[in-house]
């Protein structure tokens, strides 16, 4: 059974940093695209970042480009989201997701097959 568990969320002041982790179990995900999405209260889930199965390509939403970095550690079956220079508008529940095998990555949430339960990130002004 595939399971994704996010951690690392919390409360941080504007300008601060957080690193989210997503630990996967039930399958080795080194050959799968991975993504991060977020959902703020009253808003739809939106794309944040994606990483191709090879790790050679990354994709970011314009709103986080230059501030967030997605990466993976295949030995730990874990994907990370380093978030720097956080802003109040980054406040949301952050979800990691697993995409198709040998896939380059996508901003489309419908392309992802497995999802974590989410971790809350709150940025105070």
PDB file of C-alpha atoms in Angstrom:
ATOM      1  CA  UNK A   1       0.000   0.000   0.000  1.00  0.00           C
ATOM      2  CA  UNK A   2       1.433   3.334  -1.063  1.00  0.00           C
ATOM      3  CA  UNK A   3       1.672   5.963   1.651  1.00  0.00           C
ATOM      4  CA  UNK A   4       3.027   9.499   1.595  1.00  0.00           C
ATOM      5  CA  UNK A   5       3.640  11.359   4.835  1.00  0.00           C
ATOM      6  CA  UNK A   6       4.470  15.062   4.820  1.00  0.00           C
ATOM      7  CA  UNK A   7       6.221  16.828   7.667  1.00  0.00           C
ATOM      8  CA  UNK A   8       8.039  20.058   8.396  1.00  0.00           C
ATOM      9  CA  UNK A   9       5.142  22.478   8.304  1.00  0.00           C
ATOM     10  CA  UNK A  10       4.539  25.052  10.999  1.00  0.00           C
ATOM     11  CA  UNK A  11       4.270  28.715  11.855  1.00  0.00           C
ATOM     12  CA  UNK A  12       6.969  31.057  10.593  1.00  0.00           C
ATOM     13  CA  UNK A  13       7.363  34.801  10.221  1.00  0.00           C
ATOM     14  CA  UNK A  14       7.461  36.434   6.832  1.00  0.00           C
ATOM     15  CA  UNK A  15      10.932  36.179   5.364  1.00  0.00           C
ATOM     16  CA  UNK A  16      11.653  32.944   7.168  1.00  0.00           C
ATOM     17  CA  UNK A  17      12.277  29.444   5.842  1.00  0.00           C
ATOM     18  CA  UNK A  18      10.849  25.960   6.188  1.00  0.00           C
ATOM     19  CA  UNK A  19      11.764  22.624   4.656  1.00  0.00           C
ATOM     20  CA  UNK A  20       8.959  20.215   3.985  1.00  0.00           C
ATOM     21  CA  UNK A  21       9.622  16.503   3.694  1.00  0.00           C
ATOM     22  CA  UNK A  22       7.521  13.817   2.084  1.00  0.00           C
ATOM     23  CA  UNK A  23       8.436  10.267   2.998  1.00  0.00           C
ATOM     24  CA  UNK A  24       7.086   7.578   0.730  1.00  0.00           C
ATOM     25  CA  UNK A  25       6.499   3.940   1.582  1.00  0.00           C
ATOM     26  CA  UNK A  26       4.998   0.930  -0.125  1.00  0.00           C
ATOM     27  CA  UNK A  27       6.955   1.462  -3.303  1.00  0.00           C
ATOM     28  CA  UNK A  28      10.310   2.741  -4.468  1.00  0.00           C
ATOM     29  CA  UNK A  29       9.665   6.094  -6.088  1.00  0.00           C
ATOM     30  CA  UNK A  30      13.029   6.741  -7.681  1.00  0.00           C
ATOM     31  CA  UNK A  31      11.509   6.250 -11.150  1.00  0.00           C
ATOM     32  CA  UNK A  32       8.468   8.443 -10.573  1.00  0.00           C
ATOM     33  CA  UNK A  33       7.789  12.141 -11.033  1.00  0.00           C
ATOM     34  CA  UNK A  34       7.002  13.957  -7.793  1.00  0.00           C
ATOM     35  CA  UNK A  35       5.132  17.154  -7.101  1.00  0.00           C
ATOM     36  CA  UNK A  36       4.076  19.601  -4.420  1.00  0.00           C
ATOM     37  CA  UNK A  37       0.721  21.352  -4.396  1.00  0.00           C
ATOM     38  CA  UNK A  38      -0.962  23.646  -1.900  1.00  0.00           C
ATOM     39  CA  UNK A  39      -4.440  24.708  -0.948  1.00  0.00           C
ATOM     40  CA  UNK A  40      -5.300  27.865   0.928  1.00  0.00           C
ATOM     41  CA  UNK A  41      -8.643  28.326   2.730  1.00  0.00           C
ATOM     42  CA  UNK A  42     -11.437  29.021   0.266  1.00  0.00           C
ATOM     43  CA  UNK A  43      -9.193  28.429  -2.725  1.00  0.00           C
ATOM     44  CA  UNK A  44      -8.586  25.581  -5.125  1.00  0.00           C
ATOM     45  CA  UNK A  45      -5.538  23.368  -4.900  1.00  0.00           C
ATOM     46  CA  UNK A  46      -2.688  24.836  -6.927  1.00  0.00           C
ATOM     47  CA  UNK A  47       0.580  23.617  -8.309  1.00  0.00           C
ATOM     48  CA  UNK A  48       3.767  24.599  -6.482  1.00  0.00           C
ATOM     49  CA  UNK A  49       6.662  22.525  -7.810  1.00  0.00           C
ATOM     50  CA  UNK A  50       7.443  19.319  -9.672  1.00  0.00           C
ATOM     51  CA  UNK A  51      10.459  17.123 -10.244  1.00  0.00           C
ATOM     52  CA  UNK A  52      10.960  14.739 -13.135  1.00  0.00           C
ATOM     53  CA  UNK A  53      11.531  11.063 -12.465  1.00  0.00           C
ATOM     54  CA  UNK A  54      15.238  11.446 -13.280  1.00  0.00           C
ATOM     55  CA  UNK A  55      15.617  14.526 -11.132  1.00  0.00           C
ATOM     56  CA  UNK A  56      17.011  16.371 -14.102  1.00  0.00           C
ATOM     57  CA  UNK A  57      14.083  18.732 -14.605  1.00  0.00           C
ATOM     58  CA  UNK A  58      12.214  20.932 -12.178  1.00  0.00           C
ATOM     59  CA  UNK A  59       9.125  23.086 -12.584  1.00  0.00           C
ATOM     60  CA  UNK A  60       7.845  25.875 -10.379  1.00  0.00           C
ATOM     61  CA  UNK A  61       4.814  28.089 -10.139  1.00  0.00           C
ATOM     62  CA  UNK A  62       5.676  31.675 -10.972  1.00  0.00           C
ATOM     63  CA  UNK A  63       4.665  32.708  -7.467  1.00  0.00           C
ATOM     64  CA  UNK A  64       7.400  30.591  -5.851  1.00  0.00           C
ATOM     65  CA  UNK A  65      10.117  30.638  -8.499  1.00  0.00           C
ATOM     66  CA  UNK A  66      13.436  31.709  -7.028  1.00  0.00           C
ATOM     67  CA  UNK A  67      12.248  31.090  -3.463  1.00  0.00           C
ATOM     68  CA  UNK A  68      11.320  27.385  -3.371  1.00  0.00           C
ATOM     69  CA  UNK A  69      13.422  24.379  -4.342  1.00  0.00           C
ATOM     70  CA  UNK A  70      12.202  20.830  -4.883  1.00  0.00           C
ATOM     71  CA  UNK A  71      14.621  17.940  -4.498  1.00  0.00           C
ATOM     72  CA  UNK A  72      14.653  14.239  -3.779  1.00  0.00           C
ATOM     73  CA  UNK A  73      16.755  11.693  -1.937  1.00  0.00           C
ATOM     74  CA  UNK A  74      16.128   8.349  -3.606  1.00  0.00           C
ATOM     75  CA  UNK A  75      18.036   6.466  -0.928  1.00  0.00           C
ATOM     76  CA  UNK A  76      15.509   7.734   1.619  1.00  0.00           C
ATOM     77  CA  UNK A  77      12.526   7.574  -0.750  1.00  0.00           C
ATOM     78  CA  UNK A  78      11.870  11.181   0.240  1.00  0.00           C
ATOM     79  CA  UNK A  79      11.120  14.393  -1.612  1.00  0.00           C
ATOM     80  CA  UNK A  80      11.736  17.838  -0.137  1.00  0.00           C
ATOM     81  CA  UNK A  81      10.488  21.361  -0.628  1.00  0.00           C
ATOM     82  CA  UNK A  82      12.842  24.034   0.645  1.00  0.00           C
ATOM     83  CA  UNK A  83      10.913  27.253   1.102  1.00  0.00           C
ATOM     84  CA  UNK A  84      12.787  30.505   1.610  1.00  0.00           C
ATOM     85  CA  UNK A  85      11.685  34.137   1.843  1.00  0.00           C
ATOM     86  CA  UNK A  86       8.230  33.020   2.845  1.00  0.00           C
ATOM     87  CA  UNK A  87       5.314  35.379   2.423  1.00  0.00           C
ATOM     88  CA  UNK A  88       1.891  35.474   4.105  1.00  0.00           C
ATOM     89  CA  UNK A  89       0.340  34.440   0.792  1.00  0.00           C
ATOM     90  CA  UNK A  90       2.276  31.149   1.008  1.00  0.00           C
ATOM     91  CA  UNK A  91       0.005  30.133   3.886  1.00  0.00           C
ATOM     92  CA  UNK A  92      -1.724  26.900   2.900  1.00  0.00           C
ATOM     93  CA  UNK A  93      -1.858  23.168   3.420  1.00  0.00           C
ATOM     94  CA  UNK A  94       0.942  21.646   1.357  1.00  0.00           C
ATOM     95  CA  UNK A  95       0.551  18.247  -0.274  1.00  0.00           C
ATOM     96  CA  UNK A  96       3.092  16.018  -1.947  1.00  0.00           C
ATOM     97  CA  UNK A  97       2.064  13.723  -4.766  1.00  0.00           C
ATOM     98  CA  UNK A  98       3.464  10.914  -6.903  1.00  0.00           C
ATOM     99  CA  UNK A  99       3.130  11.116 -10.647  1.00  0.00           C
ATOM    100  CA  UNK A 100       3.529   8.545 -13.432  1.00  0.00           C
ATOM    101  CA  UNK A 101       6.585   6.359 -13.796  1.00  0.00           C
ATOM    102  CA  UNK A 102       9.298   7.714 -16.066  1.00  0.00           C
ATOM    103  CA  UNK A 103       7.373  10.946 -16.361  1.00  0.00           C
ATOM    104  CA  UNK A 104       8.890  14.363 -16.774  1.00  0.00           C
ATOM    105  CA  UNK A 105       6.657  16.130 -14.311  1.00  0.00           C
ATOM    106  CA  UNK A 106       3.425  18.088 -14.598  1.00  0.00           C
ATOM    107  CA  UNK A 107       1.646  21.119 -13.196  1.00  0.00           C
ATOM    108  CA  UNK A 108      -1.661  19.258 -13.612  1.00  0.00           C
ATOM    109  CA  UNK A 109      -2.842  17.656 -10.400  1.00  0.00           C
ATOM    110  CA  UNK A 110      -4.886  15.082 -12.330  1.00  0.00           C
ATOM    111  CA  UNK A 111      -1.647  13.476 -13.551  1.00  0.00           C
ATOM    112  CA  UNK A 112      -0.687  12.480 -10.010  1.00  0.00           C
ATOM    113  CA  UNK A 113      -1.808   9.164  -8.610  1.00  0.00           C
ATOM    114  CA  UNK A 114      -0.987   9.235  -4.900  1.00  0.00           C
ATOM    115  CA  UNK A 115      -1.275  12.043  -2.377  1.00  0.00           C
ATOM    116  CA  UNK A 116      -0.182  12.712   1.156  1.00  0.00           C
ATOM    117  CA  UNK A 117      -2.433  13.991   3.909  1.00  0.00           C
ATOM    118  CA  UNK A 118      -0.943  17.478   3.854  1.00  0.00           C
ATOM    119  CA  UNK A 119       1.015  19.662   6.243  1.00  0.00           C
ATOM    120  CA  UNK A 120      -0.010  23.153   7.346  1.00  0.00           C
ATOM    121  CA  UNK A 121       2.266  26.099   6.626  1.00  0.00           C
ATOM    122  CA  UNK A 122       1.340  29.413   8.200  1.00  0.00           C
ATOM    123  CA  UNK A 123       3.323  32.569   7.480  1.00  0.00           C
ATOM    124  CA  UNK A 124       2.669  35.540   9.731  1.00  0.00           C
ATOM    125  CA  UNK A 125       3.221  39.117   8.635  1.00  0.00           C
TER     126      UNK A 125
END
